[in-house]
Each structure stands twice: as structure tokens, then as C-alpha cells.
PDB file of C-alpha atoms and ligand atoms in Angstrom:
ATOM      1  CA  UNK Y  20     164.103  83.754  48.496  1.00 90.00           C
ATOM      2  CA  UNK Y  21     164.050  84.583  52.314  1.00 96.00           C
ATOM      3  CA  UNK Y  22     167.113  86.948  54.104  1.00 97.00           C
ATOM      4  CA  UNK Y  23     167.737  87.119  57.596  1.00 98.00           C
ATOM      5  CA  UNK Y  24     169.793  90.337  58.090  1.00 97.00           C
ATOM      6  CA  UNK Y  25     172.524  90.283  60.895  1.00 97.00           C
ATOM      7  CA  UNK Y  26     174.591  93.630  60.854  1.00 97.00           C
ATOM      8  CA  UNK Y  27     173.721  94.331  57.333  1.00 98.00           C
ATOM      9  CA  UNK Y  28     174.679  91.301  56.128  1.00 98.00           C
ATOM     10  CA  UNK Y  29     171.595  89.614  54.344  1.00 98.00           C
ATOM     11  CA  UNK Y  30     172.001  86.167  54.610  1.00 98.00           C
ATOM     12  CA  UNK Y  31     170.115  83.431  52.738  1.00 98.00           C
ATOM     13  CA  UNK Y  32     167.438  81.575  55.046  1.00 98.00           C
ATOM     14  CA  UNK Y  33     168.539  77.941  53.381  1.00 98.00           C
ATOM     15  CA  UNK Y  34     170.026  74.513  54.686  1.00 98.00           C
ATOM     16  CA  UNK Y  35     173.269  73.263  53.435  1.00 98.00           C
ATOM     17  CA  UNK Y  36     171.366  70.422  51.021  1.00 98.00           C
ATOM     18  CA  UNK Y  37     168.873  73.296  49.609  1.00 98.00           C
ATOM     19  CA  UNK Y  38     171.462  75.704  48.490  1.00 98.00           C
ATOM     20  CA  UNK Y  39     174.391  72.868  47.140  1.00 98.00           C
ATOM     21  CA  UNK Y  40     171.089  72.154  44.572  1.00 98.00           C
ATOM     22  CA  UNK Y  41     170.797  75.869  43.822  1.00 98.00           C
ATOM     23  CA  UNK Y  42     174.219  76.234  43.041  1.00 98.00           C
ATOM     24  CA  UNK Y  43     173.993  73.245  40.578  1.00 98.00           C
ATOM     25  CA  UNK Y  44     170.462  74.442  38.962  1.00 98.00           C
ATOM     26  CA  UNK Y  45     172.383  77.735  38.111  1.00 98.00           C
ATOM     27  CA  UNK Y  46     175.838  76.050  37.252  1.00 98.00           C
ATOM     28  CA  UNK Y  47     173.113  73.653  35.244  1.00 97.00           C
ATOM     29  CA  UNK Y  48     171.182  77.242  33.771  1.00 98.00           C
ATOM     30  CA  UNK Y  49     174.473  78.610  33.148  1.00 97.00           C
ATOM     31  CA  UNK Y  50     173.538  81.353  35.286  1.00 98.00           C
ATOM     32  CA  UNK Y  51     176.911  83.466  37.256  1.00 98.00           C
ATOM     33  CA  UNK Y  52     177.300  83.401  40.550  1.00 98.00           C
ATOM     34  CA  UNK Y  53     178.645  84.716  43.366  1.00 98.00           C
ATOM     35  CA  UNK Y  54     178.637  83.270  46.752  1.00 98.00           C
ATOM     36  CA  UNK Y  55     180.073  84.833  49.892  1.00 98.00           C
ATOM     37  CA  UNK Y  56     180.649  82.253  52.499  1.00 98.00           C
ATOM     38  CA  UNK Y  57     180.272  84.591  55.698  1.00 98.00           C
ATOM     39  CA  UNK Y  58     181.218  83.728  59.489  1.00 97.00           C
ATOM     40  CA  UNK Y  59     181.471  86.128  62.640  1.00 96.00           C
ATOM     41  CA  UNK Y  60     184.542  87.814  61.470  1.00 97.00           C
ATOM     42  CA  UNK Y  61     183.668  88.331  58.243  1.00 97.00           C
ATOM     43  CA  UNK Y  62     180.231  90.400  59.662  1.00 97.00           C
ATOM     44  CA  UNK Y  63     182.325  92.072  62.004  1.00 97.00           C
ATOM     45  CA  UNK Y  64     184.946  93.331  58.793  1.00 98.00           C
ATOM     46  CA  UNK Y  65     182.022  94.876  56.420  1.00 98.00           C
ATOM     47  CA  UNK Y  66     181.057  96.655  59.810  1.00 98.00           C
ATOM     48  CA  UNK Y  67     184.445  98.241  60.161  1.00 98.00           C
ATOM     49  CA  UNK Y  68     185.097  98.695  55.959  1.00 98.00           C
ATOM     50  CA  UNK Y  69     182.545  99.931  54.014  1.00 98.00           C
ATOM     51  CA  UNK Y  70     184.714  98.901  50.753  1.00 98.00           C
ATOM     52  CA  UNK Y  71     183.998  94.878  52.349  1.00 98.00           C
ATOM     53  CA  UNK Y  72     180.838  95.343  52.901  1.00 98.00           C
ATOM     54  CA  UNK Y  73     179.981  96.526  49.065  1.00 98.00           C
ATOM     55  CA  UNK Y  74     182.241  93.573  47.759  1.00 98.00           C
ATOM     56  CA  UNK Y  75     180.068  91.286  50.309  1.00 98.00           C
ATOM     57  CA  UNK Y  76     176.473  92.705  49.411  1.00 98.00           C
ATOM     58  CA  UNK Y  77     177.221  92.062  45.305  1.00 98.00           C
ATOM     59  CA  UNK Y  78     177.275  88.530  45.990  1.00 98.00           C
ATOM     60  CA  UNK Y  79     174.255  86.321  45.038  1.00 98.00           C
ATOM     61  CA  UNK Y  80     174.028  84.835  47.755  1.00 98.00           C
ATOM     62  CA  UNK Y  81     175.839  84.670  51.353  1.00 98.00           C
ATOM     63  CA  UNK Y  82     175.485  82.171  53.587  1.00 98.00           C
ATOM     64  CA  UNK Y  83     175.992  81.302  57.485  1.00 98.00           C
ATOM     65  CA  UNK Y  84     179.268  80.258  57.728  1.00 97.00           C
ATOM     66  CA  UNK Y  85     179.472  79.170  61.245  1.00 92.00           C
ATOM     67  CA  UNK Y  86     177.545  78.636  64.500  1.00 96.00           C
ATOM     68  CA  UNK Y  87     178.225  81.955  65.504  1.00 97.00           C
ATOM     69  CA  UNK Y  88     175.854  83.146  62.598  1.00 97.00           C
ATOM     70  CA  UNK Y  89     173.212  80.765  62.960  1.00 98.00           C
ATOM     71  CA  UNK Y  90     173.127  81.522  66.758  1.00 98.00           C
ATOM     72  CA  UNK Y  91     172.947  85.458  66.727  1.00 97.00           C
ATOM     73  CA  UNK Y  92     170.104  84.844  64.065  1.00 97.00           C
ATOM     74  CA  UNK Y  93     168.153  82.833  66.970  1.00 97.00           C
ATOM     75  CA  UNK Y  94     169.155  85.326  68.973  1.00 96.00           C
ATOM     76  CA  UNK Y  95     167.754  87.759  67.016  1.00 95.00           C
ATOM     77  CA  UNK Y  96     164.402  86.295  66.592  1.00 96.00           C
ATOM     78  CA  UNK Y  97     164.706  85.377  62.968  1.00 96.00           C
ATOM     79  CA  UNK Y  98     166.271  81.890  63.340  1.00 97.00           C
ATOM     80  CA  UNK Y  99     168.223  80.363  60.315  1.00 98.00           C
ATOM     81  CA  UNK Y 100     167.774  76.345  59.583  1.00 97.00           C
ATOM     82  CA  UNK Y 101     171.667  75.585  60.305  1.00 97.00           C
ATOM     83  CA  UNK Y 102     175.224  76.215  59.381  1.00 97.00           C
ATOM     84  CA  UNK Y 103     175.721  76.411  55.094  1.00 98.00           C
ATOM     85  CA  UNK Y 104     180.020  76.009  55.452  1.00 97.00           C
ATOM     86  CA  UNK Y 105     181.896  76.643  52.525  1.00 98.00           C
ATOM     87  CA  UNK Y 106     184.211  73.564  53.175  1.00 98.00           C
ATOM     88  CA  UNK Y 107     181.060  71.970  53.266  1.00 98.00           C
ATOM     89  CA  UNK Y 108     179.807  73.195  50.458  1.00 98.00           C
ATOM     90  CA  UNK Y 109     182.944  73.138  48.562  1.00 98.00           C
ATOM     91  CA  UNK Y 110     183.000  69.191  49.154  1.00 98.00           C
ATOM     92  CA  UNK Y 111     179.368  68.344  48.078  1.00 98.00           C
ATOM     93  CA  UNK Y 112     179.774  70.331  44.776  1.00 98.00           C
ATOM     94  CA  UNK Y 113     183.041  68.029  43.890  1.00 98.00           C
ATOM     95  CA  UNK Y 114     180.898  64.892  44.672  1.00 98.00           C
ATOM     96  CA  UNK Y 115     177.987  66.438  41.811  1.00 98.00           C
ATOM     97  CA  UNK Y 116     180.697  67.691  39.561  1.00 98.00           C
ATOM     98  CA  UNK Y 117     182.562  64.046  39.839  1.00 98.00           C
ATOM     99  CA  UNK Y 118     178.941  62.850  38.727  1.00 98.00           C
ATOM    100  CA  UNK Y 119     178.124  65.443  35.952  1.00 98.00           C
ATOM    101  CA  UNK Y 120     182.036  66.166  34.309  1.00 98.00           C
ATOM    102  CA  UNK Y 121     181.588  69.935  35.442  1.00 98.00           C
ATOM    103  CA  UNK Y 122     185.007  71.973  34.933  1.00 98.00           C
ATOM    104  CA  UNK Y 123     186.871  73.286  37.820  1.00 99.00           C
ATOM    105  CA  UNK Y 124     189.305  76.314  38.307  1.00 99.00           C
ATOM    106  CA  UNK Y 125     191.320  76.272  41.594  1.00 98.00           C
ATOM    107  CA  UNK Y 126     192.463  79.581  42.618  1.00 98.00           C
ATOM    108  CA  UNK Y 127     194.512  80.235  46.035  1.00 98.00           C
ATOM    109  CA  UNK Y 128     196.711  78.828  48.437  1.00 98.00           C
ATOM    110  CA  UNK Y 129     200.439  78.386  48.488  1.00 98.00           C
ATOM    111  CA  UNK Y 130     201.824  76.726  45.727  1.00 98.00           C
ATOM    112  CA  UNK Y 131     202.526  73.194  47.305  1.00 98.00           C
ATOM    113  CA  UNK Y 132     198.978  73.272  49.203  1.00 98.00           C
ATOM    114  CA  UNK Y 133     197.135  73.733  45.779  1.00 98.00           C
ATOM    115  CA  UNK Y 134     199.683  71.058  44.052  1.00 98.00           C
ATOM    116  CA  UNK Y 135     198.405  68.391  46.482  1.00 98.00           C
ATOM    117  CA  UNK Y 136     194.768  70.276  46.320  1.00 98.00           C
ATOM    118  CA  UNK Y 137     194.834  68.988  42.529  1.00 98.00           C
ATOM    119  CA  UNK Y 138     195.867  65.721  42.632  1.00 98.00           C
ATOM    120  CA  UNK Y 139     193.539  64.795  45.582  1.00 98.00           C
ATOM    121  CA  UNK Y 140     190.944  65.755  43.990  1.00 98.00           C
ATOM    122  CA  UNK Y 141     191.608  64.179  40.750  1.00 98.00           C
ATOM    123  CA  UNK Y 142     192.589  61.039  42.923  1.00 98.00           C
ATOM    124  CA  UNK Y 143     188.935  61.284  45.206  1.00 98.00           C
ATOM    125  CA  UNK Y 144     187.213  62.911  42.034  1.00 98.00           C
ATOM    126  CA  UNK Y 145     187.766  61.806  38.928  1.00 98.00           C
ATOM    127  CA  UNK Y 146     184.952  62.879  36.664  1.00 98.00           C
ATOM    128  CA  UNK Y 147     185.531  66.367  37.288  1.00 98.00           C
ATOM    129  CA  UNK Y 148     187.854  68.366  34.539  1.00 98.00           C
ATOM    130  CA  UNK Y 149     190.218  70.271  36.361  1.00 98.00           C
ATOM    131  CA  UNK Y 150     190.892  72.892  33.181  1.00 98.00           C
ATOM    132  CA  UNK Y 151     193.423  75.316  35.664  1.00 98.00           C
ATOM    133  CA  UNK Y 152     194.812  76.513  38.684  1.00 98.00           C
ATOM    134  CA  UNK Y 153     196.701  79.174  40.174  1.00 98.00           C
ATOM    135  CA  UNK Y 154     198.083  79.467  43.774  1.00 98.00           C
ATOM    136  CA  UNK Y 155     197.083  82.668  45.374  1.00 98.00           C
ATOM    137  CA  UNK Y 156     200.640  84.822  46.081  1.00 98.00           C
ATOM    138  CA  UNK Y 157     200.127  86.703  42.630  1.00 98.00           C
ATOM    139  CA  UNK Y 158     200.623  90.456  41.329  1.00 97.00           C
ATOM    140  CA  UNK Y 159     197.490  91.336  42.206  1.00 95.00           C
ATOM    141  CA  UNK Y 160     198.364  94.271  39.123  1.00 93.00           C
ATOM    142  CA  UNK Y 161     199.739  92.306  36.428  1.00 95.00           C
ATOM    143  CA  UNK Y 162     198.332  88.493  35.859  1.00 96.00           C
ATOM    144  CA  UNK Y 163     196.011  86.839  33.657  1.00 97.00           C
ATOM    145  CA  UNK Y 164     194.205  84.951  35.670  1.00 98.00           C
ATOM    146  CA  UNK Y 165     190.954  86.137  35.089  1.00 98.00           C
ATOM    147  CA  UNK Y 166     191.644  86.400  31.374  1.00 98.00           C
ATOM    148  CA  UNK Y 167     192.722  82.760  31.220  1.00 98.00           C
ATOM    149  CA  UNK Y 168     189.753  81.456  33.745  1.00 98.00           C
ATOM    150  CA  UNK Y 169     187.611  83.611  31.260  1.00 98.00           C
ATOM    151  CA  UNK Y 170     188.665  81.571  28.604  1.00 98.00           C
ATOM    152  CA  UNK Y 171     188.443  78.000  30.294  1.00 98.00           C
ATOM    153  CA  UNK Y 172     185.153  78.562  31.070  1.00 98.00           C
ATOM    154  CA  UNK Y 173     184.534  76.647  34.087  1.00 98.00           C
ATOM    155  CA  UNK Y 174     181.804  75.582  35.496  1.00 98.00           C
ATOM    156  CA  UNK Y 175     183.078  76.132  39.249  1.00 98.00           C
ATOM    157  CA  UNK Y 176     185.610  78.598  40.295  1.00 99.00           C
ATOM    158  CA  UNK Y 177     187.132  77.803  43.892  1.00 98.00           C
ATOM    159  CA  UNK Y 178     188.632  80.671  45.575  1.00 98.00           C
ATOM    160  CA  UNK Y 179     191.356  80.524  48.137  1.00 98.00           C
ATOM    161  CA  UNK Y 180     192.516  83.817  48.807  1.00 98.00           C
ATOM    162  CA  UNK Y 181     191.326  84.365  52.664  1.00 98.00           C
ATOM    163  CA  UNK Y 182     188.715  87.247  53.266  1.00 96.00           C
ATOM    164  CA  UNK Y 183     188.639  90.256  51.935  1.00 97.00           C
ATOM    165  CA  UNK Y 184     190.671  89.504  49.597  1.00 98.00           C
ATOM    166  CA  UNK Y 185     189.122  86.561  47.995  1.00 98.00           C
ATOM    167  CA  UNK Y 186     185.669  88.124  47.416  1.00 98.00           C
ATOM    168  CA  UNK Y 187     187.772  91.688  46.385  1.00 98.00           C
ATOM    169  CA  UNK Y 188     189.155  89.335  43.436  1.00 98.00           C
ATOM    170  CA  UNK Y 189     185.842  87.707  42.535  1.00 98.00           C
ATOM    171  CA  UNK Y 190     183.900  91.394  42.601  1.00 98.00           C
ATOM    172  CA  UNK Y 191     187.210  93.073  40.787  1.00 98.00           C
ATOM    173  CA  UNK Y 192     186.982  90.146  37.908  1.00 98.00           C
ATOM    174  CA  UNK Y 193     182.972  89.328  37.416  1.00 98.00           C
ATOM    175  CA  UNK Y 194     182.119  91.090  34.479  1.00 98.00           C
ATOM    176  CA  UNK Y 195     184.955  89.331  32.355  1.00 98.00           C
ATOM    177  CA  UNK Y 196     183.295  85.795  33.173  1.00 98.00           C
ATOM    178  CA  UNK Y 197     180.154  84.561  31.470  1.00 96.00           C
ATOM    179  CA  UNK Y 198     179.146  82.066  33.861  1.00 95.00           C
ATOM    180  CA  UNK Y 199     180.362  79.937  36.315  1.00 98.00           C
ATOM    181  CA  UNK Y 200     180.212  79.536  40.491  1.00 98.00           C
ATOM    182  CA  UNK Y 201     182.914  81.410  42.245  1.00 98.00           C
ATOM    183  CA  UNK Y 202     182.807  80.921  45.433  1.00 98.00           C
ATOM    184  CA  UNK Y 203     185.337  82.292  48.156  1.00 98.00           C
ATOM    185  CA  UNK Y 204     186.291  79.576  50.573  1.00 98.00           C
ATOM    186  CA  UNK Y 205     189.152  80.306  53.239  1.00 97.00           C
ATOM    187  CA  UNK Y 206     191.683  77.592  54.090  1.00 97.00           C
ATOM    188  CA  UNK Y 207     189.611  75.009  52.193  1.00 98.00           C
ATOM    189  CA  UNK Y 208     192.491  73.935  49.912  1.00 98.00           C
ATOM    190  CA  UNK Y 209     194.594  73.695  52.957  1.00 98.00           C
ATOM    191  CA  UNK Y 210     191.984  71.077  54.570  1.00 98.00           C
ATOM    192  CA  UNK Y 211     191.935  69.173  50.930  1.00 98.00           C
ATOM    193  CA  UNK Y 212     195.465  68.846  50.317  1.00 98.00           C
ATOM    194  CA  UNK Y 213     195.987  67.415  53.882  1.00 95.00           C
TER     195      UNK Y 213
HETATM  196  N1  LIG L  21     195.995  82.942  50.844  1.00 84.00           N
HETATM  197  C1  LIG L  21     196.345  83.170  49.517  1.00 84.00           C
HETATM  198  N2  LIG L  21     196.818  84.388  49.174  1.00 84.00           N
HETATM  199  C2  LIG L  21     196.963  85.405  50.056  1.00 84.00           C
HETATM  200  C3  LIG L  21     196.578  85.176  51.410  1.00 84.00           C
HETATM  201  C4  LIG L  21     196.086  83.932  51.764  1.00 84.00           C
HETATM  202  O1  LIG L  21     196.217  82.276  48.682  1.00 84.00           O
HETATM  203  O2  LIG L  21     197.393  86.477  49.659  1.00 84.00           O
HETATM  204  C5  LIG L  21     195.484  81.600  51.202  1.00 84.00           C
HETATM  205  C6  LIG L  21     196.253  80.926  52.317  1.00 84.00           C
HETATM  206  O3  LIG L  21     197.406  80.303  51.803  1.00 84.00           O
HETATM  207  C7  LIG L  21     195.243  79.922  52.805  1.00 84.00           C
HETATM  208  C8  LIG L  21     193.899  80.593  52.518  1.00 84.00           C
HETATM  209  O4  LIG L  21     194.187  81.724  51.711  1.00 84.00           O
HETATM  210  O5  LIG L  21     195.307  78.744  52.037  1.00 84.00           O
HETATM  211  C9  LIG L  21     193.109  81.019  53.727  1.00 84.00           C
HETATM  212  O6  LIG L  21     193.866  81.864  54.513  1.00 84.00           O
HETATM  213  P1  LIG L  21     193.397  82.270  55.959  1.00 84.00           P
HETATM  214  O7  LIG L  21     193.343  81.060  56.821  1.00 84.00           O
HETATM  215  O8  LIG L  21     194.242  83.405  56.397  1.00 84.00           O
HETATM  216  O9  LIG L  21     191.915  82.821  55.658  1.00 84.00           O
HETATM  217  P2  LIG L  21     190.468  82.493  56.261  1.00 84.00           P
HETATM  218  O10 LIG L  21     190.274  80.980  56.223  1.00 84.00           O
HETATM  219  O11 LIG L  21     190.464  83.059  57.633  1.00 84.00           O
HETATM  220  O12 LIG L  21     189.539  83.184  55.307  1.00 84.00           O
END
């Protein structure tokens, strides 16, 4: 694997085709993973909180979330192939899980956004097993969410929570998950849902 560092942030030298088949060779391996889906402001955060920028640098991968990335890499001399977007992402991953029957856990988002987040993609995406969702205004103190996502075992774990709190969650919950994607993607649910 090849990094191109920008502001500490290690980020993986792959285009967005190369690293959706990674994901499903280690979903396929049963191999957990963590993905951090970085753009500009989420560089400039772990430079201002070191407590971000340990939750960002346990993930197993982060990739260039935006043009800004992929540009201060050229700047920088050590040029990345393109943008690796978590919508992106997010949406290529349905079409394989659609395909293979992986099992999906939504987690984030307001309660109606995630409502019409399920049911469009059980509408657009049949094949995949939707096994649980939560929307993301929880006691962050006293839930079971990781407990019950523990027990579902899914295959993917979508995570809606915004930065940093979305990749605190994932980092705060790993070791009680056996395998699985989780993946922190922004306002993706609220793009979905419509
Ligand atoms: N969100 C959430 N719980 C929170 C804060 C935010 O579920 O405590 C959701 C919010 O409803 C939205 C998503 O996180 O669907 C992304 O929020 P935002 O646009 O602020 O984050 P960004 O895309 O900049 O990471």
C-alpha cells in the first residue's frame, strides 16, 4: 500500500474503483475495517485536536475526500490519482451488496432522514439485508447500539454522525465488532433519503 501524507494525515494513494474492491475483498475475507473519509476540514480538525487526529490515524484506511485533498497532494509533489468520496463510495458498495445479499447497519441522521434512507434503499436496492438502524441523536452514555450492531453482524456499517463524532463512535466501539466495514460518511443519508 502507498500513503501520501498531507498534515499528518496518511492518505491511501488509490482511485475510487481500486479501493470500493478492497473494501469488498475484506468485507469478502471477513476482515474489520475502518475507513475515514477525510476532506480539507477534516485535516485541518486533527491539526487543531490531537484526540481527532488519534481517532483518524486508527483507521485502516483514509481516503481523499475532496478536490481540496487531491490538489494540495499535487501541490505537494506527491500527486494522488483522484477524489475517493464517501457518498461515492457509500453508493458503489450498495450496488455490490444489492448483487452479493451483504447486511447493512445504518447509523445517523435525524430520525425522518434515515426513515426515508431505508426505504430508498430497499426500493433502489433490494438484495441487500438491511438487519438495523438507528438515527444518530442518541445518549452517547447509555445505548446499545454497538451491542445490538455486534450482534447483527453486518457486513457494512454506514455511519452518519458528522465528523468527529462519527469516527469518535466507530474508534470508541471497534473492539466489540468482529468484522464488518464502518465507514463514517457525513450527510450521506441526507443525499439518499432526498
Ligand atoms: N448528525 C447526527 N448526529 C449528530 C450530529 C449530526 O446524526 O449528533 C447527522 C446529521 O443529521 C447529518 C449528518 O450527521 O445527517 C452530517 O452532518 P453534517 O452535515 O453536520 O456533517 P459533515 O457532512 O460536515 O460531516
Amino acid at each position: 500500500m502507498k500513503y501520501v501524507t498531507i498534515m499528518g494525515v496518511p492518505f491511501l494513494h488509490t482511485d475510487q474503483a481500486s479501493f470500493v474492491n478492497l473494501l469488498v475483498d475484506r468485507i469478502d475475507q471477513q476482515e474489520k475495517t475502518y475507513v475515514v473519509t477525510a476532506n480539507p476540514e477534516i485535516v485541518m480538525k486533527a491539526n487543531e485536536d490531537a484526540a481527532f487526529m488519534q481517532d483518524i490515524l486508527q483507521a485502516n484506511y483514509i481516503i481523499a475526500d475532496g478536490i481540496g485533498v487531491v490538489k494540495a497532494a499535487q501541490i505537494l509533489g506527491n500527486p494522488l490519482p483522484g477524489r475517493v468520496t464517501g457518498f461515492d463510495t457509500t453508493m458503489e458498495l450498495l450496488k455490490i451488496a444489492n448483487e452479493k445479499h451483504y447486511k447493512l447497519y445504518l447509523l445517523g441522521a435525524k430520525k425522518e432522514t434515515l426513515e426515508k434512507t431505508v426505504a430508498n434503499i430497499a426500493r433502489d436496492y433490494p438484495g441487500v439485508e438491511i438487519v438495523g438502524s438507528h438515527d444518530g441523536y442518541f445518549n452517547w452514555e447509555k445505548n446499545h447500539i454497538a451491542e445490538t450492531i455486534a450482534e447483527l453482524k453486518p457486513d457494512l456499517v454506514l455511519v452518519a454522525l458528522g465528523f468527529p463524532k462519527q469516527e469518535k463512535w466507530i474508534v470508541e466501539n471497534l473492539s466489540k465488532f468482529d468484522h464488518g466495514v464502518f465507514i463514517g460518511i457525513g450527510g450521506t443519508f441526507d443525499i439518499i433519503a432526498g
